[in-house]
Each structure stands twice: as C-alpha cells, then as structure tokens.
Amino acid sequence: MESSSLHSAILHSVSARRLTGRYLAYVLAMFLAGSVILGVSFDYLLRTDAQDHERIERAMIEHDLSNLLSFYQDLVARIAKKQKVIDILLTEDLEAAQELSSEIRLSLPGVIGVALFEANGQALGEPVELMLGPDCLVDMQHIMRGEPTPRPPVHRNNPRLVHFDITQPVEQFGEKHGVLFISFSVESIQQRVSKHLSQGRYLAIRDGNQELIAQVDGVGGAVRQETETSWSPIPGTDWSLQYLSRMTHYNQMMVLLFCVGGVVFCVAILVILFLTRHIVAHFMDDLHIIEASLSAVDGGGESTPTGHVTLQESAAILGRVFHLLERIVEARDQLAFQSLHDGLTGLFNRRAFDEALQQRTALAKRGAQSLLVVFDLDHFKQINDTYGHNVGDEVLVAFTQALKAHSRSSDILARFGGDEFVAILTGEWSSAPTLWYDRLEAAFLENQAALNDGQGITPLARISAGAVLMRSALASENPIELMKRADGLLYQAKKAGRGMIQFDPQEFPAETV
C-alpha cells in the first residue's frame, strides 16, 4: 500500500510538469494569496491566544506558589501541635529535640534545618547539628521579640543551601511554650515554577529585600521592556513575581514563511515522504528497544538492552538512556532496602518486622512453631550519657553482631528504635530459651569489652528480654496480642532485677524451666 502511494505521487509529479506555464502561474498565485490570508489570520489568532494564555499562566503560577507556601505553613503548624513537640519544650530534652530534628529532615523532602526554640529565644541543641545558620538565629531573635521580619525570610549565606524559613508558635491551652522552626530549600520553588512555565516566557521571584530567589528563562532572546509594574505580589508573602514574554515581531515572518513554504512544500514533499518512511522504520526499531527496557524496569526487572540500534544518530542517546535506566534500578533497589532496614544496624525496621510478624503468625496457626523475643538493653542511657552517642551506637552494633551470631538465616531480627530490639526465632523450642539467652548475653558482654578503644565500658550493658512461644495452640492470638504478652514479660524481667529473660513456664516442659 505504501509503495503504491509513493508510485502514485511520482506519477502526479510527472504529470504536473506537462502543465502550461499560464496554468501553473494561476495555481501559484492562488496558493500565495491563500497563504497570505491564512498567515494574517493565523497571526491574529496566535496573538490573541498568546495573550490569554499569558494571563492564565501568570495567575496559575501565582496561585500555585501561594498554595505551595501555604502548604508548608500548614505542615509546620500541624507538627507544632503534636504533643511530642510540646513535651520536648516542657522538659527541655535536648536529645529528644535533636532526634525530632533528624526525624523531620529525613521524612520531609526539601527540609534543611529543624529546631525548637524556647520562649526565651534559646534553641534546644547545637545550631550546627540543627542546620541553623547565623541569619536564621538573627531572624529568630527578631521573631521572639515580636519585631517585623520578612515573610518568609530567605537566607543565602551558603550558596548551596539557599533556603527560606517558616516558624510556628508552640502553644497549649493558650500558653506559648516556644517556637518550631523549619527551613525549606529554595530548590522546591525553582522546580515548581519550572514545571508550569511555557517556552518563550521568563519568570523571576524576589523576596522582600528585592533579591532574586528563583528564575526560569525560557526566552532565549530579548524580552519586553521591564517595568516595576511587571512585578506582582504573591499573596500571603513579601515575595513578588515577574512574568515576561519574548518580543513578538513575527507577523511579517509568518507571511514570508507561508509563501516560501508553499513553494518549497510542493518540491520537497516527495523527498520527505520517501526519507521519512525509511528513517521512521529504523527509528521505531530503536524505540522498541527503549520500550522493552522501560517495560522491564517497570515490571521490577533489570534494564538490559534487547537489541542493537540501527541509526548512528540514536546510538549515543540510547546509551545514555540505558545508563539512566541502570541508575534508576540501582536507586530503586537502594530505596527498597532503606525503607525496610535500620540505618545503623542493618536489621529490619519496625515496618518490615510488622509484615514479617503477620506472616509468621499465620504460619504458627498452621503448625510452624517460632519464638518471639523482645529485648531491651539495660544501662544504655547511662552509657550514652557517660561516653557519648558514638559509643552508644557501637554498643547497639555490638548487640546486633551477637544477635546475628546466635541466630539462623531464617530468623527475623529487627530494631524498633533506641535500644529496643525484637526477634522471631524459627524452629521447635522443646526447652526454655534460657541457655540460648545466656550464650547471647555472654557474646554481647565480650563484644562490649573491646569497645572504647579497647578499654571497655563500665557498667556493661546487659539484656532484659521477654519471650513468647508462637504455636498453633495460640491460634486465637493476633500479632498485637503476642507483642503485648512479650512486652509484659520484658517488663517482668526488668522489674525482677534486669539482665534476664522471662517467659511463661507453662509454654515449656516443667523439667526444662
């Protein structure tokens, strides 16, 4: 069919050569006249449409930026109302304040600094660890004294971490306890405006000090004369937005393009059809390779090429596509691992453990026995206070090493947070886990002796544990009830003097208890 169409087009071209000069002139004149009329009409429609589009786009960007800043303000306000934040300010717990700062920075994209300020203007924690710059501290002093400050203030003391600050009073029952401070990267503003801006537009945002915050230049040439009226305020802030478009002197060019294009079109159409048909066939083959690789990645597989490119021009592009796909797969696998594992110990985190506990509970109901053990390290806070958090982290790793050494590859090991750990030990437990616990604690004490540059630590952290047998006889219990029983036994171990494991004697033969 395609071959027949091409042959027919060639025959029409040969026949056209036999037309008289006068007829050809008439046709050309009519085509040029129509092109001029169409060009003028098209130019008018383009101008009208461009002006409407410009007004709509500008209003949309202003509204979107205002909503984005409102979202950040509402987010900070919701965090400031949490009881955990209020308790930290009431107790002046520096360690909890630092943990809260780290937690928010890890969980919210674009967050740079997080801090809690007491009513007297003092930050809870070290400014460097809380990612507070000098300008942030100065603005906070103005805020605490009730002095006017930019809304929101923008700080540029570190060119790589340009950010704006949002603060929210922390109150309870009408009493102000302090201020929650969170700084966000200006990059989020840059990305937001870049998403909406059309080609041929220039957009800039400046703060209350008339300094540039973000800009996107899609013009690539001269723009309309800039005036102060080209700046408009962004609602709810001291910021302002400038929106300019390229100088549009294209109406004469439109007419010329239509005239020249009409002449060239008749001559070039046959060549273009022939070349396009040939190139598109090869290009589609190359696109099928990309499509197959993307489908493999989307389905969770690897990004491996499924063929060889046929166009030399697409070889470099395809190489970069495959490299990008490999990075996507690597990043996907890394994110999947991080979402299920604790960063310090490499054990499962609580989210992964909860899923595993659901599965093991279901297996227990079908007769697969396991032992659920909850651990807590004794004297761990004293070690942190005496030797610092670095040594405390080494103690947590030392316990992890001991726990792995006395566990099977099929066992589920997890860290709930702080010094709390939990394990599901597979296999038949015909006797009480006392001997297993003694070996685990001995290995843990031995690991601790090598810490602190070989000097050891005093006192050595010991292990309190509570163990519950997961078996078909307990099929009525759900994972929450099992965890409650294990936590209760752990509490009994601590109450009884710590450094021991508690379990229900009725779950094991009497002679082994």
Short mmCIF file of C-alpha atoms in Angstrom, two decimals, residues 13-457:
data_model
loop_
_atom_site.label_atom_id
_atom_site.label_comp_id
_atom_site.label_asym_id
_atom_site.label_seq_id
_atom_site.Cartn_x
_atom_site.Cartn_y
_atom_site.Cartn_z
CA SER A 13 4.61 14.89 -10.14
CA VAL A 14 5.47 13.85 -13.73
CA SER A 15 2.06 14.94 -14.93
CA ALA A 16 2.45 18.32 -13.28
CA ARG A 17 5.49 19.05 -15.45
CA ARG A 18 3.24 18.94 -18.55
CA LEU A 19 1.03 21.79 -17.34
CA THR A 20 1.24 25.03 -19.27
CA GLY A 21 3.08 27.96 -17.76
CA ARG A 22 -0.08 30.07 -17.53
CA TYR A 23 -1.99 27.41 -15.58
CA LEU A 24 0.96 26.91 -13.25
CA ALA A 25 1.14 30.68 -12.66
CA TYR A 26 -2.57 30.79 -11.76
CA VAL A 27 -2.18 27.95 -9.30
CA LEU A 28 0.90 29.55 -7.74
CA ALA A 29 -0.82 32.96 -7.43
CA MET A 30 -3.87 31.44 -5.77
CA PHE A 31 -1.65 29.45 -3.40
CA LEU A 32 0.35 32.56 -2.46
CA ALA A 33 -2.82 34.63 -1.92
CA GLY A 34 -4.31 31.93 0.24
CA SER A 35 -1.07 31.64 2.18
CA VAL A 36 -1.02 35.40 2.88
CA ILE A 37 -4.64 35.41 4.07
CA LEU A 38 -4.09 32.32 6.16
CA GLY A 39 -0.87 33.76 7.59
CA VAL A 40 -2.51 37.03 8.66
CA SER A 41 -5.46 35.19 10.21
CA PHE A 42 -3.21 32.73 11.91
CA ASP A 43 -1.03 35.56 13.24
CA TYR A 44 -4.07 37.31 14.76
CA LEU A 45 -5.30 34.10 16.37
CA LEU A 46 -1.84 33.36 17.74
CA ARG A 47 -1.53 36.82 19.27
CA THR A 48 -4.95 36.63 20.91
CA ASP A 49 -4.36 33.11 22.17
CA ALA A 50 -0.89 34.01 23.46
CA GLN A 51 -2.23 36.95 25.47
CA ASP A 52 -4.99 34.82 27.00
CA HIS A 53 -2.55 32.04 27.74
CA GLU A 54 -0.13 34.51 29.33
CA ARG A 55 -2.79 35.87 31.69
CA ILE A 56 -3.97 32.40 32.66
CA GLU A 57 -0.45 31.08 33.13
CA ARG A 58 0.61 34.02 35.27
CA ALA A 59 -2.44 33.70 37.53
CA MET A 60 -1.93 29.95 37.79
CA ILE A 61 1.74 30.33 38.79
CA GLU A 62 0.91 32.97 41.40
CA HIS A 63 -1.86 30.79 42.81
CA ASP A 64 0.31 27.68 42.76
CA LEU A 65 3.21 29.39 44.58
CA SER A 66 0.84 30.80 47.18
CA ASN A 67 -0.66 27.34 47.71
CA LEU A 68 2.80 25.80 47.99
CA LEU A 69 3.87 28.25 50.69
CA SER A 70 0.51 27.79 52.46
CA PHE A 71 1.08 24.03 52.37
CA TYR A 72 4.47 24.44 54.03
CA GLN A 73 2.96 26.78 56.66
CA ASP A 74 0.12 24.33 57.39
CA LEU A 75 2.61 21.46 57.59
CA VAL A 76 4.73 23.30 60.16
CA ALA A 77 1.58 24.26 62.09
CA ARG A 78 0.43 20.61 62.26
CA ILE A 79 3.82 19.50 63.53
CA ALA A 80 3.84 22.28 66.16
CA LYS A 81 0.53 20.98 67.57
CA LYS A 82 1.86 17.48 68.22
CA GLN A 83 2.08 16.52 71.86
CA LYS A 84 5.59 15.19 71.33
CA VAL A 85 6.80 18.66 70.33
CA ILE A 86 5.09 20.28 73.33
CA ASP A 87 6.59 17.70 75.71
CA ILE A 88 10.10 18.31 74.38
CA LEU A 89 9.80 22.04 75.07
CA LEU A 90 8.29 21.46 78.52
CA THR A 91 11.04 19.03 79.54
CA GLU A 92 13.83 20.87 77.65
CA ASP A 93 15.02 17.48 76.44
CA LEU A 94 17.99 18.27 74.15
CA GLU A 95 18.38 14.66 73.00
CA ALA A 96 14.72 14.38 72.03
CA ALA A 97 14.90 17.74 70.26
CA GLN A 98 17.87 16.54 68.21
CA GLU A 99 16.08 13.28 67.36
CA LEU A 100 12.98 15.22 66.31
CA SER A 101 15.12 17.42 64.05
CA SER A 102 16.72 14.40 62.39
CA GLU A 103 13.38 12.63 62.01
CA ILE A 104 11.72 15.58 60.24
CA ARG A 105 14.71 16.18 57.94
CA LEU A 106 14.70 12.53 56.88
CA SER A 107 10.95 12.26 56.39
CA LEU A 108 10.19 15.53 54.58
CA PRO A 109 11.83 16.27 51.21
CA GLY A 110 13.42 19.70 50.83
CA VAL A 111 13.82 20.30 54.59
CA ILE A 112 17.25 21.71 55.57
CA GLY A 113 17.07 22.79 59.21
CA VAL A 114 14.69 21.92 62.06
CA ALA A 115 14.85 23.36 65.58
CA LEU A 116 12.76 24.08 68.66
CA PHE A 117 13.25 27.46 70.37
CA GLU A 118 12.25 28.04 73.98
CA ALA A 119 10.23 31.08 74.98
CA ASN A 120 13.46 32.87 75.92
CA GLY A 121 14.77 32.50 72.35
CA GLN A 122 17.28 29.72 73.17
CA ALA A 123 17.49 26.85 70.69
CA LEU A 124 17.26 23.31 72.07
CA GLY A 125 20.51 21.82 70.77
CA GLU A 126 23.59 22.90 68.88
CA PRO A 127 22.80 25.19 65.90
CA VAL A 128 25.29 23.39 63.67
CA GLU A 129 23.68 19.99 64.30
CA LEU A 130 20.22 21.51 63.82
CA MET A 131 21.39 23.06 60.49
CA LEU A 132 20.81 26.62 61.75
CA GLY A 133 22.81 29.35 60.05
CA PRO A 134 23.72 32.75 61.54
CA ASP A 135 20.95 34.51 59.58
CA CYS A 136 18.41 32.02 60.91
CA LEU A 137 19.42 32.74 64.51
CA VAL A 138 19.27 36.51 63.93
CA ASP A 139 15.78 36.30 62.42
CA MET A 140 14.62 34.07 65.26
CA GLN A 141 15.73 36.71 67.79
CA HIS A 142 13.62 39.29 65.92
CA ILE A 143 10.65 36.92 65.88
CA MET A 144 10.93 36.10 69.59
CA ARG A 145 10.99 39.86 70.37
CA GLY A 146 7.96 40.43 68.17
CA GLU A 147 9.87 42.56 65.68
CA PRO A 148 8.81 42.61 61.99
CA THR A 149 10.61 40.13 59.72
CA PRO A 150 10.24 39.18 56.04
CA ARG A 151 7.50 36.67 55.22
CA PRO A 152 9.08 34.19 54.76
CA PRO A 153 12.75 35.19 55.18
CA VAL A 154 15.27 33.90 52.62
CA HIS A 155 18.89 33.14 53.60
CA ARG A 156 21.81 32.85 51.19
CA ASN A 157 24.85 32.59 53.48
CA ASN A 158 25.54 29.16 51.98
CA PRO A 159 25.05 29.26 48.16
CA ARG A 160 24.44 25.50 48.05
CA LEU A 161 21.78 25.63 50.78
CA VAL A 162 19.73 28.70 49.90
CA HIS A 163 16.52 28.34 51.90
CA PHE A 164 13.51 30.10 53.37
CA ASP A 165 12.31 29.77 56.97
CA ILE A 166 8.85 29.06 58.34
CA THR A 167 8.12 29.35 62.06
CA GLN A 168 5.10 28.43 64.17
CA PRO A 169 4.44 29.14 67.88
CA VAL A 170 4.09 26.00 70.02
CA GLU A 171 1.12 26.56 72.32
CA GLN A 172 -1.04 24.54 74.68
CA PHE A 173 -4.12 25.76 76.49
CA GLY A 174 -3.39 29.31 75.36
CA GLU A 175 0.14 29.30 76.79
CA LYS A 176 3.09 29.76 74.45
CA HIS A 177 5.97 27.34 75.19
CA GLY A 178 8.26 28.19 72.30
CA VAL A 179 8.59 28.23 68.52
CA LEU A 180 9.03 25.47 65.93
CA PHE A 181 11.47 26.44 63.16
CA ILE A 182 11.77 24.61 59.81
CA SER A 183 13.77 25.81 56.80
CA PHE A 184 12.99 24.60 53.26
CA SER A 185 15.25 24.56 50.23
CA VAL A 186 14.56 27.24 47.60
CA GLU A 187 15.09 24.47 45.04
CA SER A 188 11.48 23.38 45.60
CA ILE A 189 10.33 26.84 44.46
CA GLN A 190 12.60 26.65 41.41
CA GLN A 191 11.22 23.23 40.46
CA ARG A 192 7.63 24.37 40.96
CA VAL A 193 7.85 27.37 38.62
CA SER A 194 9.86 25.41 36.05
CA LYS A 195 7.03 22.88 35.80
CA HIS A 196 4.45 25.48 34.74
CA LEU A 197 6.42 27.91 32.58
CA SER A 198 5.90 27.68 28.82
CA GLN A 199 8.57 28.16 26.21
CA GLY A 200 9.13 31.80 25.32
CA ARG A 201 8.44 33.03 28.88
CA TYR A 202 10.71 34.49 31.55
CA LEU A 203 9.78 34.23 35.21
CA ALA A 204 11.58 35.55 38.29
CA ILE A 205 10.76 35.64 42.02
CA ARG A 206 12.34 38.02 44.50
CA ASP A 207 11.98 38.42 48.25
CA GLY A 208 11.05 41.46 50.32
CA ASN A 209 14.62 42.76 50.06
CA GLN A 210 14.32 42.78 46.23
CA GLU A 211 16.84 39.95 45.99
CA LEU A 212 16.35 37.15 43.45
CA ILE A 213 15.03 33.84 44.81
CA ALA A 214 14.43 31.84 41.63
CA GLN A 215 14.21 32.39 37.91
CA VAL A 216 13.40 30.40 34.78
CA ASP A 217 14.47 31.76 31.40
CA GLY A 218 12.57 30.14 28.56
CA VAL A 219 13.02 33.16 26.31
CA GLY A 220 16.47 32.79 24.81
CA GLY A 221 16.36 36.37 23.48
CA ALA A 222 15.11 39.88 24.18
CA VAL A 223 12.03 40.33 26.36
CA ARG A 224 9.54 43.11 26.71
CA GLN A 225 10.65 46.30 28.41
CA GLU A 226 10.86 45.60 32.11
CA THR A 227 8.96 47.98 34.38
CA GLU A 228 8.23 47.95 38.06
CA THR A 229 4.59 47.20 37.24
CA SER A 230 5.71 43.90 35.74
CA TRP A 231 6.26 42.71 39.31
CA SER A 232 3.18 41.47 41.15
CA PRO A 233 2.93 40.39 44.81
CA ILE A 234 2.49 36.73 45.77
CA PRO A 235 -0.46 36.55 48.21
CA GLY A 236 0.42 35.84 51.83
CA THR A 237 4.13 36.73 51.43
CA ASP A 238 6.55 39.63 50.93
CA TRP A 239 7.66 37.99 47.70
CA SER A 240 6.87 39.26 44.22
CA LEU A 241 6.76 37.64 40.80
CA GLN A 242 7.85 38.93 37.40
CA TYR A 243 6.43 37.38 34.25
CA LEU A 244 7.72 38.49 30.82
CA SER A 245 7.35 37.11 27.29
CA ARG A 246 9.52 37.26 24.21
CA MET A 247 9.20 40.21 21.86
CA THR A 248 6.71 39.01 19.24
CA HIS A 249 7.68 40.53 15.88
CA TYR A 250 6.75 37.53 13.88
CA ASN A 251 3.75 38.61 11.80
CA GLN A 252 5.82 39.59 8.72
CA MET A 253 7.87 36.45 9.09
CA MET A 254 4.69 34.41 9.22
CA VAL A 255 3.60 35.70 5.80
CA LEU A 256 7.05 35.11 4.34
CA LEU A 257 7.20 31.63 5.78
CA PHE A 258 3.83 30.74 4.31
CA CYS A 259 4.84 32.00 0.88
CA VAL A 260 8.21 30.34 0.80
CA GLY A 261 6.86 27.25 2.46
CA GLY A 262 4.16 26.88 -0.18
CA VAL A 263 6.72 26.86 -2.97
CA VAL A 264 9.15 24.58 -1.16
CA PHE A 265 6.43 22.25 0.06
CA CYS A 266 5.42 21.08 -3.41
CA VAL A 267 9.02 20.31 -4.34
CA ALA A 268 10.09 18.73 -1.07
CA ILE A 269 7.05 16.67 -0.17
CA LEU A 270 8.00 13.64 -2.25
CA VAL A 271 11.57 13.57 -0.95
CA ILE A 272 10.38 13.99 2.61
CA LEU A 273 7.85 11.20 2.33
CA PHE A 274 10.45 8.81 0.96
CA LEU A 275 13.13 9.67 3.54
CA THR A 276 10.66 9.77 6.40
CA ARG A 277 9.36 6.35 5.60
CA HIS A 278 12.89 4.94 5.64
CA ILE A 279 14.08 6.75 8.78
CA VAL A 280 10.92 6.19 10.79
CA ALA A 281 11.10 2.45 10.18
CA HIS A 282 14.62 2.33 11.68
CA PHE A 283 13.81 4.81 14.42
CA MET A 284 10.80 2.76 15.53
CA ASP A 285 13.07 -0.25 15.85
CA ASP A 286 15.31 1.76 18.19
CA LEU A 287 12.29 2.97 20.16
CA HIS A 288 11.15 -0.62 20.61
CA ILE A 289 14.47 -1.31 22.34
CA ILE A 290 13.85 1.56 24.77
CA GLU A 291 10.24 0.45 25.28
CA ALA A 292 11.33 -3.10 26.10
CA SER A 293 13.91 -1.84 28.62
CA LEU A 294 11.42 0.53 30.26
CA SER A 295 8.86 -2.28 30.49
CA ALA A 296 11.43 -4.47 32.19
CA VAL A 297 12.22 -1.75 34.76
CA ASP A 298 8.53 -1.00 35.31
CA GLY A 299 7.93 -4.68 35.98
CA GLY A 300 10.73 -4.80 38.55
CA GLY A 301 13.36 -6.39 36.28
CA GLU A 302 16.77 -5.26 35.06
CA SER A 303 17.39 -2.68 32.32
CA THR A 304 19.27 -4.79 29.77
CA PRO A 305 19.32 -3.92 26.02
CA THR A 306 17.23 -6.27 23.90
CA GLY A 307 18.80 -5.47 20.51
CA HIS A 308 21.17 -3.30 18.52
CA VAL A 309 20.40 0.20 17.26
CA THR A 310 20.25 0.78 13.52
CA LEU A 311 20.65 4.58 13.38
CA GLN A 312 24.02 6.04 14.25
CA GLU A 313 22.35 9.24 15.44
CA SER A 314 20.38 7.37 18.10
CA ALA A 315 23.29 5.29 19.42
CA ALA A 316 24.55 7.99 21.83
CA ILE A 317 21.03 8.77 23.05
CA LEU A 318 20.22 5.12 23.64
CA GLY A 319 23.49 4.68 25.53
CA ARG A 320 22.51 7.45 27.90
CA VAL A 321 19.01 6.00 28.25
CA PHE A 322 20.39 2.60 29.24
CA HIS A 323 22.79 4.23 31.70
CA LEU A 324 19.91 6.17 33.23
CA LEU A 325 17.82 3.01 33.47
CA GLU A 326 20.64 1.25 35.31
CA ARG A 327 20.83 4.15 37.78
CA ILE A 328 17.06 4.02 38.25
CA VAL A 329 17.19 0.28 39.01
CA GLU A 330 20.08 0.81 41.43
CA ALA A 331 18.30 3.70 43.17
CA ARG A 332 15.07 1.69 43.31
CA ASP A 333 16.80 -1.26 44.96
CA GLN A 334 18.62 1.03 47.40
CA LEU A 335 15.40 2.82 48.37
CA ALA A 336 13.62 -0.50 48.79
CA PHE A 337 16.39 -1.68 51.16
CA GLN A 338 16.43 1.58 53.15
CA SER A 339 12.66 1.55 53.55
CA LEU A 340 12.81 -1.84 55.30
CA HIS A 341 16.11 -1.71 57.25
CA ASP A 342 17.56 0.24 60.16
CA GLY A 343 20.37 2.54 59.02
CA LEU A 344 22.73 1.84 61.95
CA THR A 345 22.44 -1.92 62.49
CA GLY A 346 21.23 -3.13 59.10
CA LEU A 347 18.43 -5.08 60.80
CA PHE A 348 14.81 -4.87 59.74
CA ASN A 349 12.95 -1.75 60.87
CA ARG A 350 9.55 -1.79 62.54
CA ARG A 351 7.63 -1.59 59.26
CA ALA A 352 9.37 -4.67 57.86
CA PHE A 353 9.05 -6.53 61.17
CA ASP A 354 5.30 -5.90 61.40
CA GLU A 355 4.84 -7.51 57.98
CA ALA A 356 7.07 -10.44 58.94
CA LEU A 357 5.18 -10.92 62.23
CA GLN A 358 1.89 -11.13 60.34
CA GLN A 359 3.33 -13.87 58.11
CA ARG A 360 4.92 -15.82 60.97
CA THR A 361 1.68 -15.64 62.98
CA ALA A 362 -0.18 -17.14 60.03
CA LEU A 363 2.45 -19.90 59.78
CA ALA A 364 2.16 -20.58 63.51
CA LYS A 365 -1.55 -21.16 63.10
CA ARG A 366 -0.69 -23.86 60.56
CA GLY A 367 1.73 -25.57 62.96
CA ALA A 368 5.09 -23.85 62.25
CA GLN A 369 6.47 -23.03 65.71
CA SER A 370 8.58 -19.91 66.41
CA LEU A 371 9.77 -17.94 69.43
CA LEU A 372 9.02 -14.21 69.71
CA VAL A 373 11.62 -12.38 71.83
CA VAL A 374 11.61 -8.69 72.78
CA PHE A 375 14.90 -7.17 74.02
CA ASP A 376 15.87 -4.02 75.89
CA LEU A 377 19.47 -3.06 76.74
CA ASP A 378 19.97 -2.27 80.42
CA HIS A 379 22.02 0.81 81.44
CA PHE A 380 22.08 2.01 77.81
CA LYS A 381 21.11 5.58 78.68
CA GLN A 382 23.91 5.70 81.25
CA ILE A 383 26.39 4.62 78.55
CA ASN A 384 25.13 7.35 76.23
CA ASP A 385 25.38 9.98 78.97
CA THR A 386 28.87 8.83 80.08
CA TYR A 387 30.62 8.00 76.82
CA GLY A 388 28.55 9.82 74.22
CA HIS A 389 26.24 8.68 71.44
CA ASN A 390 29.11 7.37 69.28
CA VAL A 391 29.98 4.74 71.90
CA GLY A 392 26.25 4.15 72.38
CA ASP A 393 25.94 3.37 68.68
CA GLU A 394 28.90 0.97 68.97
CA VAL A 395 27.08 -0.85 71.81
CA LEU A 396 24.00 -1.20 69.60
CA VAL A 397 26.16 -2.63 66.80
CA ALA A 398 27.88 -4.95 69.30
CA PHE A 399 24.50 -6.33 70.35
CA THR A 400 23.47 -6.70 66.71
CA GLN A 401 26.62 -8.74 65.99
CA ALA A 402 25.96 -11.00 68.97
CA LEU A 403 22.31 -11.45 67.97
CA LYS A 404 23.23 -12.34 64.39
CA ALA A 405 25.88 -14.80 65.60
CA HIS A 406 23.28 -16.65 67.67
CA SER A 407 20.51 -16.63 65.08
CA ARG A 408 19.71 -18.59 61.95
CA SER A 409 19.45 -17.14 58.47
CA SER A 410 15.71 -17.83 58.57
CA ASP A 411 15.23 -15.83 61.80
CA ILE A 412 13.68 -12.35 61.70
CA LEU A 413 15.77 -9.71 63.51
CA ALA A 414 14.68 -6.08 63.85
CA ARG A 415 15.41 -2.86 65.69
CA PHE A 416 12.36 -0.96 66.85
CA GLY A 417 14.33 2.17 67.74
CA GLY A 418 16.67 3.31 70.51
CA ASP A 419 17.81 0.24 72.44
CA GLU A 420 14.72 -1.86 71.69
CA PHE A 421 15.14 -4.99 69.54
CA VAL A 422 12.88 -7.88 68.61
CA ALA A 423 13.44 -11.29 67.05
CA ILE A 424 11.40 -14.20 65.72
CA LEU A 425 13.46 -17.38 66.15
CA THR A 426 12.30 -20.26 63.95
CA GLY A 427 12.40 -23.95 64.80
CA GLU A 428 10.99 -26.21 67.51
CA TRP A 429 11.57 -24.98 71.08
CA SER A 430 11.13 -28.03 73.26
CA SER A 431 13.00 -26.38 76.13
CA ALA A 432 13.10 -22.90 77.63
CA PRO A 433 15.35 -20.37 75.86
CA THR A 434 17.47 -19.75 78.98
CA LEU A 435 20.61 -21.41 77.61
CA TRP A 436 20.26 -19.52 74.31
CA TYR A 437 19.85 -16.25 76.22
CA ASP A 438 22.97 -16.95 78.35
CA ARG A 439 25.08 -17.52 75.24
CA LEU A 440 23.72 -14.39 73.61
CA GLU A 441 24.48 -12.22 76.65
CA ALA A 442 27.97 -13.70 77.03
CA ALA A 443 28.75 -12.83 73.41
CA PHE A 444 27.32 -9.33 73.92
CA LEU A 445 29.45 -8.72 77.02
CA GLU A 446 32.53 -9.95 75.16
CA ASN A 447 31.83 -7.58 72.27
CA GLN A 448 31.46 -4.65 74.64
CA ALA A 449 34.81 -5.35 76.26
CA ALA A 450 36.56 -4.41 73.02
CA LEU A 451 34.79 -1.04 72.70
CA ASN A 452 36.02 2.43 73.67
CA ASP A 453 39.48 1.92 72.09
CA GLY A 454 39.91 -1.44 73.79
CA GLN A 455 39.31 0.00 77.27
CA GLY A 456 35.79 -1.34 77.51
CA ILE A 457 32.91 0.48 79.16
#
